[in-house]
CSV table of C-alpha atoms and ligand atoms in Angstrom, one decimal:
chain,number,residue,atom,x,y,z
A,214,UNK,CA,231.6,277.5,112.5
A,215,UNK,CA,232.8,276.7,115.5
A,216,UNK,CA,231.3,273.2,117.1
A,217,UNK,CA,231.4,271.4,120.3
A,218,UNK,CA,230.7,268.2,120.7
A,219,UNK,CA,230.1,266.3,123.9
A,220,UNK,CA,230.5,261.9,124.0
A,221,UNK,CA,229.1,261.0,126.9
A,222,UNK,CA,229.9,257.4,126.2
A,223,UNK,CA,232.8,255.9,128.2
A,224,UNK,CA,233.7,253.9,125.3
A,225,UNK,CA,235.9,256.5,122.9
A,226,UNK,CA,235.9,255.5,119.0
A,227,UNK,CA,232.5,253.1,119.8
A,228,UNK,CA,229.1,253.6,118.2
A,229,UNK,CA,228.4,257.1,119.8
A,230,UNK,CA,232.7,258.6,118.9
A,231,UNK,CA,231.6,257.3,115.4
A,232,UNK,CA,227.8,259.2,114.9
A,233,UNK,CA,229.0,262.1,116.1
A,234,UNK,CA,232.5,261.9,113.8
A,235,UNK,CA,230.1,261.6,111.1
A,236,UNK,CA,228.0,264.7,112.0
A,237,UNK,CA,231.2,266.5,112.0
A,238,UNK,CA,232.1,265.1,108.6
A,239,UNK,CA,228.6,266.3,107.4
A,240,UNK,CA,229.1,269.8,108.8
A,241,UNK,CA,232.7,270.2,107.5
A,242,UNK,CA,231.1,269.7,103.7
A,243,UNK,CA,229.2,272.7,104.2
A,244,UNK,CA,231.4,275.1,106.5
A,245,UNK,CA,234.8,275.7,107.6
A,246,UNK,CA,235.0,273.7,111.3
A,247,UNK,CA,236.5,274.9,114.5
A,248,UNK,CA,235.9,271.7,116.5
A,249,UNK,CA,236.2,270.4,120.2
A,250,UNK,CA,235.7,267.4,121.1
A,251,UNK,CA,234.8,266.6,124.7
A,252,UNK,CA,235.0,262.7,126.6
A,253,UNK,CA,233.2,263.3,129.3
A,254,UNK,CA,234.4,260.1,131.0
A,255,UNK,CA,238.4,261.3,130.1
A,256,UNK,CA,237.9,264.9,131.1
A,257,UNK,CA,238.6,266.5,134.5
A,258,UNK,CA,235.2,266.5,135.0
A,259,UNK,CA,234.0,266.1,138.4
A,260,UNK,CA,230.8,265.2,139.8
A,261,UNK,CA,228.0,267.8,140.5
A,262,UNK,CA,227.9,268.2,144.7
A,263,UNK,CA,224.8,269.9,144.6
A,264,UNK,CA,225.7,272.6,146.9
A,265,UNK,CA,223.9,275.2,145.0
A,266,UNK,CA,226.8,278.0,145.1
A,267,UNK,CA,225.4,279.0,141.4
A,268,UNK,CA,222.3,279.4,142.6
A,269,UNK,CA,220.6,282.8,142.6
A,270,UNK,CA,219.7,281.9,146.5
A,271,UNK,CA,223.1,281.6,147.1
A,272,UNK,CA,224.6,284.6,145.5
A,273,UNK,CA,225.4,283.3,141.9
A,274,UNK,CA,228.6,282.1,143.0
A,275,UNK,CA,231.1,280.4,140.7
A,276,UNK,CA,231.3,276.8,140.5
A,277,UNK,CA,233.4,275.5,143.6
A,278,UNK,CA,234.9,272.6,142.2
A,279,UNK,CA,237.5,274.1,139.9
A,280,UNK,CA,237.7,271.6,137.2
A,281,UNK,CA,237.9,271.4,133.0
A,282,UNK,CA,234.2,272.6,133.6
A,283,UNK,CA,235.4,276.2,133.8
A,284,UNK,CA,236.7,276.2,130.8
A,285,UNK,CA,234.2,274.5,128.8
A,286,UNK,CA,231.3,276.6,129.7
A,287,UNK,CA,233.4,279.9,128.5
A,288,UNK,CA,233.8,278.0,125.0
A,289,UNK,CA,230.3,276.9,124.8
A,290,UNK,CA,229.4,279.9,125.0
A,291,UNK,CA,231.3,280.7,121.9
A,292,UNK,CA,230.0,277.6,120.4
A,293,UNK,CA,227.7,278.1,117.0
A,294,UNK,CA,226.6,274.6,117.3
A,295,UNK,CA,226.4,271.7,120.6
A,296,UNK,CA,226.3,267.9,119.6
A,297,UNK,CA,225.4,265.9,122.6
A,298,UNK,CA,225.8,262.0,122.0
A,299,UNK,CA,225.0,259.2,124.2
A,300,UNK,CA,224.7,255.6,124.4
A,301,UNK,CA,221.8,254.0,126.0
A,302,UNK,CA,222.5,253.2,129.4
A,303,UNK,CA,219.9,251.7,132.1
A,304,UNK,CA,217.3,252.9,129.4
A,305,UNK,CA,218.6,256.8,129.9
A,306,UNK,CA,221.4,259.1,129.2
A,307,UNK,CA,224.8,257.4,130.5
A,308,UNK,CA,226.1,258.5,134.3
A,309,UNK,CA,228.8,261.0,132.6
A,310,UNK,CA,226.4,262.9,130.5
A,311,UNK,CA,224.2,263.2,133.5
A,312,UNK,CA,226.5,265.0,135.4
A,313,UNK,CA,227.5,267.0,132.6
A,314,UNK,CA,224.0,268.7,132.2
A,315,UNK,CA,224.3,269.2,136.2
A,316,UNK,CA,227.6,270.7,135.3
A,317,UNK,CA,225.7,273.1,133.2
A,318,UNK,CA,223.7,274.7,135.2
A,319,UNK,CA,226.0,277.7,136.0
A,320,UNK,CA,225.0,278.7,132.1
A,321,UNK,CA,221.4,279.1,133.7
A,322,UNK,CA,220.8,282.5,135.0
A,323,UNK,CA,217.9,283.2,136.7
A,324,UNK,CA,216.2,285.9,137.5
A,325,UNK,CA,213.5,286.8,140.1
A,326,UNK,CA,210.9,288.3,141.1
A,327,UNK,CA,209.7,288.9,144.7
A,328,UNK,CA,206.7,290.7,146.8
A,329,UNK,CA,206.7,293.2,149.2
A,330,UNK,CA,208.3,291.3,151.6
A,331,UNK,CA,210.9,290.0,149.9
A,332,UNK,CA,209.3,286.1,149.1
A,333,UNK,CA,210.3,285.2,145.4
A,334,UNK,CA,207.1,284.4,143.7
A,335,UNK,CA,208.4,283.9,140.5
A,336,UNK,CA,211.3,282.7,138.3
A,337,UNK,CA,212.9,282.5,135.3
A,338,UNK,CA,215.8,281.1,133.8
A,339,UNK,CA,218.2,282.9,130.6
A,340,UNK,CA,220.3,280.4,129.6
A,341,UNK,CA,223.9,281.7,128.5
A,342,UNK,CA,223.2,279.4,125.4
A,343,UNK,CA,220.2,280.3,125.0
A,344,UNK,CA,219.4,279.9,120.6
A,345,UNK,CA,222.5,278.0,119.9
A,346,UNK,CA,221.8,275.1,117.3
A,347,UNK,CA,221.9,271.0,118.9
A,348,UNK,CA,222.3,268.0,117.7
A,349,UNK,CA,221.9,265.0,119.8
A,350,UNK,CA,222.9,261.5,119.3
A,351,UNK,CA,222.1,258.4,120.5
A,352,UNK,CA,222.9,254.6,120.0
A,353,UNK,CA,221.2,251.6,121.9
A,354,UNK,CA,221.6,248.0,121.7
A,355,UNK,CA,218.6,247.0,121.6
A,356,UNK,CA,216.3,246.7,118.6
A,357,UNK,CA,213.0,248.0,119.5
A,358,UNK,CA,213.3,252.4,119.6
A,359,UNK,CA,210.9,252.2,122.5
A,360,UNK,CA,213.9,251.0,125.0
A,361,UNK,CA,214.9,255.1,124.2
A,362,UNK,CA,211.8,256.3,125.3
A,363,UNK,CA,212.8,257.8,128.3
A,364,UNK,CA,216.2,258.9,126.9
A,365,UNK,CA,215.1,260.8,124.4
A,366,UNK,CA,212.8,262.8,126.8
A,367,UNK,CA,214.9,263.3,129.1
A,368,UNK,CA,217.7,264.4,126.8
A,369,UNK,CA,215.2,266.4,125.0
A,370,UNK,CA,214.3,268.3,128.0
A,371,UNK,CA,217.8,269.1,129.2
A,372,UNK,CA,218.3,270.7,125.8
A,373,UNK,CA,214.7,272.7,126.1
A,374,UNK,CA,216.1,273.6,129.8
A,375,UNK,CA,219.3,275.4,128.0
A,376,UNK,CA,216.6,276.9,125.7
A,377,UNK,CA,219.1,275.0,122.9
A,378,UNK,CA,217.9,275.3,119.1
A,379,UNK,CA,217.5,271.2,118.4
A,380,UNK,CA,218.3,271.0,114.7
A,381,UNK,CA,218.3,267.5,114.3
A,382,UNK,CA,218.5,263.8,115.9
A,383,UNK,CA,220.3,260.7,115.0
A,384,UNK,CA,219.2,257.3,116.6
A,385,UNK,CA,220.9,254.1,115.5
A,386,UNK,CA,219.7,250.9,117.1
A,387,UNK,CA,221.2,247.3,117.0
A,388,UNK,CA,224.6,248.3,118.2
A,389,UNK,CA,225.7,246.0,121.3
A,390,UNK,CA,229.3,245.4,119.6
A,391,UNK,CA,231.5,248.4,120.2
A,392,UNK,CA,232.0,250.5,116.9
A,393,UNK,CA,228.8,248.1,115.3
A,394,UNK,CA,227.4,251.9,113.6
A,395,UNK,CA,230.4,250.7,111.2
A,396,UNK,CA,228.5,248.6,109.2
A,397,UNK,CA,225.7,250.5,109.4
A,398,UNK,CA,225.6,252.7,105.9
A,399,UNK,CA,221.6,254.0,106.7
A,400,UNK,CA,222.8,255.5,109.8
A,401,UNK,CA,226.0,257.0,108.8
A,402,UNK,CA,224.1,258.6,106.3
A,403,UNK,CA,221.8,260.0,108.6
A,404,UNK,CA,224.3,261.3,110.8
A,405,UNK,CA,226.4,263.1,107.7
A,406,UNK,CA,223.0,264.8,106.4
A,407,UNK,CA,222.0,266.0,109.9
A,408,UNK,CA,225.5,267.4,110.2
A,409,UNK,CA,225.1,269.2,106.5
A,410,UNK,CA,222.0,270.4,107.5
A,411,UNK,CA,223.0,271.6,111.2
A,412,UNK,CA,225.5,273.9,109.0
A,413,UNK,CA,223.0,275.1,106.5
A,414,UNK,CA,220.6,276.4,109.0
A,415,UNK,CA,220.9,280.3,109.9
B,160,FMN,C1,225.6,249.8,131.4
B,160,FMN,C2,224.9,249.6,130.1
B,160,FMN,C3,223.5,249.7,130.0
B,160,FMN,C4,222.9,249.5,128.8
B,160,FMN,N1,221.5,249.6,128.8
B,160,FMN,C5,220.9,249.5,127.6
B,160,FMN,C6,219.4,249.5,127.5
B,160,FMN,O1,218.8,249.7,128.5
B,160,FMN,N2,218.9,249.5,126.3
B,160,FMN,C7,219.6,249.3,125.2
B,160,FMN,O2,219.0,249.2,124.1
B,160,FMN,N3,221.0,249.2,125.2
B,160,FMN,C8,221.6,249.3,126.4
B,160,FMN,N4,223.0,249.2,126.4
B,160,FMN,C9,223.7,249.0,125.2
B,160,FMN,C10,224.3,250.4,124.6
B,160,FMN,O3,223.4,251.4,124.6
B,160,FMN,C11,224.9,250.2,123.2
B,160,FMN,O4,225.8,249.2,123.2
B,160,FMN,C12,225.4,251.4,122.6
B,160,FMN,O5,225.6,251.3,121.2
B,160,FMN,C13,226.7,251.8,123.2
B,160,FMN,O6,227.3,252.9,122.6
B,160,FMN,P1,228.9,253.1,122.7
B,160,FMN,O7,229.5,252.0,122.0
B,160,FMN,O8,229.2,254.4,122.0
B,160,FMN,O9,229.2,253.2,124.1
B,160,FMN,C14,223.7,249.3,127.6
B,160,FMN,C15,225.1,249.3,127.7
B,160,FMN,C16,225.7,249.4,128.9
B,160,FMN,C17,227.2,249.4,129.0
């Protein structure tokens, strides 16, 4: 099975490295694992410009910026499974993992449809990962799950965008300390059975 996950945390081995290393152990007891980790903050990752050239207005152009992006929307694409992880950050997804879903959006293709005159009157988007199983993860510091509220929607919605198969969540709370999850056996848990079950599901 081959799996890709995505820390958008800037802080590698910390709460989110460790949830998601769990998932992976929880996959691995059920499959054989091809796995790629990506660090968004340590990867050659640049930030989204917004100049459109993937856009179906301008020609479906490849991405200008000729970064690691490239190359890790080919192998997502091969990708049986996504895990996207992210700490709580300003009460959303971290910067990095941000830009990362703007990264993305080569993988949308869309198609259109115009009138007579050429006007596009409507739209639609086929994802190039369209079906492929998720996972998110997410760690806060806070206590109370309502400081995710917004995170989860909006990371929720960037996975509906990709039309992505979300298989499964893990949300651990408390975790201010870096690497706190540690001590956290009710979370690791969680994280190892959503893994085992990502693997089970056809
Ligand atoms: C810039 C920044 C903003 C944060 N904002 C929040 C917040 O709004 N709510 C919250 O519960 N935790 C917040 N935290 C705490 C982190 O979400 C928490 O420590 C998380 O476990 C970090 O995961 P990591 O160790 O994998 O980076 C923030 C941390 C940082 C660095």
């Amino acid at each position: 099975m081959k799996v890709m996950a995505i820390i958008g945390s800037p802080r590698k081995g910390s709460n989110v490295d460790i949830l998601i290393d769990k998932v992976i152990e929880g996959v691995k007891s059920k499959a054989a694992v091809d796995l790629e980790k990506i660090y968004v903050y340590e990867s050659d990752i640049k930030y989204c410009t917004g100049c459109g050239a993937h856009s179906i207005l301008q020609g479906s152009k490849d991405c200008p910026l000729g970064d690691a992006m490239d190359g890790i929307l080919k192998r997502m694409q091969q990708a049986d499974a996504l895990i996207f992880g992210s700490p709580n950050h300003g009460r959303t997804i971290s910067a990095g993992l941000t830009n990362f879903f703007s990264r993305m959006m080569p993988l949308l293709k869309m198609q259109v449809g115009r009138d007579e005159e050429g006007n596009i009157i409507y739209a639609e988007t086929k994802p190039l990962i369209s079906g492929k199983k998720a996972v998110t993860v997410v760690s806060q510091g806070d206590f109370a799950a309502s400081s995710s509220a917004l995170l989860l929607m909006v990371l929720d919605a960037n996975l509906r965008d990709f039309h992505l198969r979300k298989v499964g969540e893990v949300f651990s709370t408390g975790n201010l300390k870096r690497a706190q999850v540690k001590e956290k056996e009710v979370d690791l848990n969680l994280a190892f059975e959503t893994g085992a079950r990502m693997a089970m599901i056809k």
